[in-house]
Amino acid sequence: MMIDTHCHLDLTDYPDIDQVISKMKDNIIIVSGVNRESINEVIDLCNKYNNVYGTIGFHPEYAEDITNDDLIWLEQKLQHKKIIGIGEIGLDYHYENINKEKQKELFIEQIKLGNKYNKTIVIHSRDAIEDTYEILKTEKESQIKAVLHCYSSSVEMAYKFIPLNVMFGIGGVVTFKNGQKLKKVVENIDLKYLLLETDSPYLTPEPFRGKRNEPENIKYVANEIANLKQIKVEEVFKKTTENALSQFDLKLDF
Ligand code: NI
């Protein structure tokens, strides 16, 4: 079994959603909703497909628009039994003219919901790893688990996050020729802290880079991790599946 721990299966990108999900029928897909529209779609997918679970939360790119009503709405949606995490939430300092304070506020409000409902926190962090670390260290209750999705920082930073109960989502970038930094992370960080993800429809692994991504492509990510660690791909599937079940407190009901 393999688990795609992070992807976005918006209907506008996947008119063939039935087929895409049926290719993963013996596996698990964790879909992430990042605004009201995609959160509603995630919940529909959870209701429709046995092997689909969800994480929901407001992405930092919406930080300036999210109201208290939105957070109350999110809190209600979190009660669904197949919603196993809050996210992706976090910080994105990539573009100019972003409001860092608003992003931090929204991140903290949602970490508090994770604390309150014992939900795994799924983090988006782009050009903001130091602030992400400080906020997580201060705001997250220590027993709450977290995932740095699409991890893109250094080996040294990864070692700092591990004591905060954090695992690292590894995706298609690890297969890229220019993915040296992530390859180094995979080589140096114990497999027990790694999760597989596609971040579909983005970041399609080689040999399909540039095409639309889908959860089934998780196997190319697993292959590259096996190469880098010089172990069998079966071991990558087995261990990362155990990691995901544990990090999301996932009890399978199919
Ligand atoms: Ni994502």
PDB file of N, CA and C in Angstrom, residues 13 26 94 116 120 138 148 150 160 175 184 198 215 220 248 253:
ATOM      1  N   ASP A  13      -9.581  20.759 -12.446  1.00  0.00           N
ATOM      2  CA  ASP A  13      -8.358  20.123 -12.961  1.00  0.00           C
ATOM      3  C   ASP A  13      -8.574  18.654 -13.309  1.00  0.00           C
ATOM      4  N   ASP A  26      -6.343   0.590  -4.190  1.00  0.00           N
ATOM      5  CA  ASP A  26      -5.805  -0.189  -3.067  1.00  0.00           C
ATOM      6  C   ASP A  26      -4.912   0.668  -2.178  1.00  0.00           C
ATOM      7  N   HIS A  94       6.961  34.456  -0.570  1.00  0.00           N
ATOM      8  CA  HIS A  94       7.601  34.451  -1.889  1.00  0.00           C
ATOM      9  C   HIS A  94       7.364  35.733  -2.680  1.00  0.00           C
ATOM     10  N   LYS A 116      -6.862  22.332  19.616  1.00  0.00           N
ATOM     11  CA  LYS A 116      -8.166  22.113  20.258  1.00  0.00           C
ATOM     12  C   LYS A 116      -8.770  20.757  19.876  1.00  0.00           C
ATOM     13  N   THR A 120      -3.673  16.828  13.099  1.00  0.00           N
ATOM     14  CA  THR A 120      -2.335  17.023  12.553  1.00  0.00           C
ATOM     15  C   THR A 120      -2.293  18.316  11.741  1.00  0.00           C
ATOM     16  N   THR A 138       6.298  27.864  19.365  1.00  0.00           N
ATOM     17  CA  THR A 138       5.595  28.618  20.397  1.00  0.00           C
ATOM     18  C   THR A 138       4.130  28.219  20.520  1.00  0.00           C
ATOM     19  N   LEU A 148       5.565  19.069   7.450  1.00  0.00           N
ATOM     20  CA  LEU A 148       6.022  20.130   6.547  1.00  0.00           C
ATOM     21  C   LEU A 148       5.865  19.577   5.145  1.00  0.00           C
ATOM     22  N   CYS A 150       5.770  19.310   1.136  1.00  0.00           N
ATOM     23  CA  CYS A 150       6.679  19.751   0.078  1.00  0.00           C
ATOM     24  C   CYS A 150       7.933  20.394   0.691  1.00  0.00           C
ATOM     25  N   LYS A 160      16.134  20.493  13.229  1.00  0.00           N
ATOM     26  CA  LYS A 160      15.519  21.369  14.232  1.00  0.00           C
ATOM     27  C   LYS A 160      14.020  21.071  14.397  1.00  0.00           C
ATOM     28  N   THR A 175      12.819  14.103  -7.765  1.00  0.00           N
ATOM     29  CA  THR A 175      13.205  13.438  -9.019  1.00  0.00           C
ATOM     30  C   THR A 175      13.836  14.412 -10.018  1.00  0.00           C
ATOM     31  N   LYS A 184      19.560  15.655  -0.888  1.00  0.00           N
ATOM     32  CA  LYS A 184      20.438  15.616   0.280  1.00  0.00           C
ATOM     33  C   LYS A 184      19.635  15.392   1.572  1.00  0.00           C
ATOM     34  N   THR A 198       2.309  13.915  -3.639  1.00  0.00           N
ATOM     35  CA  THR A 198       2.462  14.386  -5.030  1.00  0.00           C
ATOM     36  C   THR A 198       2.257  15.888  -5.158  1.00  0.00           C
ATOM     37  N   PRO A 215      -2.164  11.356  -8.165  1.00  0.00           N
ATOM     38  CA  PRO A 215      -1.663  10.577  -7.026  1.00  0.00           C
ATOM     39  C   PRO A 215      -0.891   9.312  -7.417  1.00  0.00           C
ATOM     40  N   TYR A 220       6.870   7.155  -8.518  1.00  0.00           N
ATOM     41  CA  TYR A 220       8.143   7.672  -9.034  1.00  0.00           C
ATOM     42  C   TYR A 220       8.935   8.396  -7.931  1.00  0.00           C
ATOM     43  N   PHE A 248      -1.021  10.853  11.027  1.00  0.00           N
ATOM     44  CA  PHE A 248      -2.391  11.368  10.901  1.00  0.00           C
ATOM     45  C   PHE A 248      -3.373  10.599  11.799  1.00  0.00           C
ATOM     46  N   ASP A 253     -10.860   2.304   7.596  1.00  0.00           N
ATOM     47  CA  ASP A 253     -12.164   1.665   7.708  1.00  0.00           C
ATOM     48  C   ASP A 253     -12.610   1.075   6.374  1.00  0.00           C
TER      49      ASP A 253
END
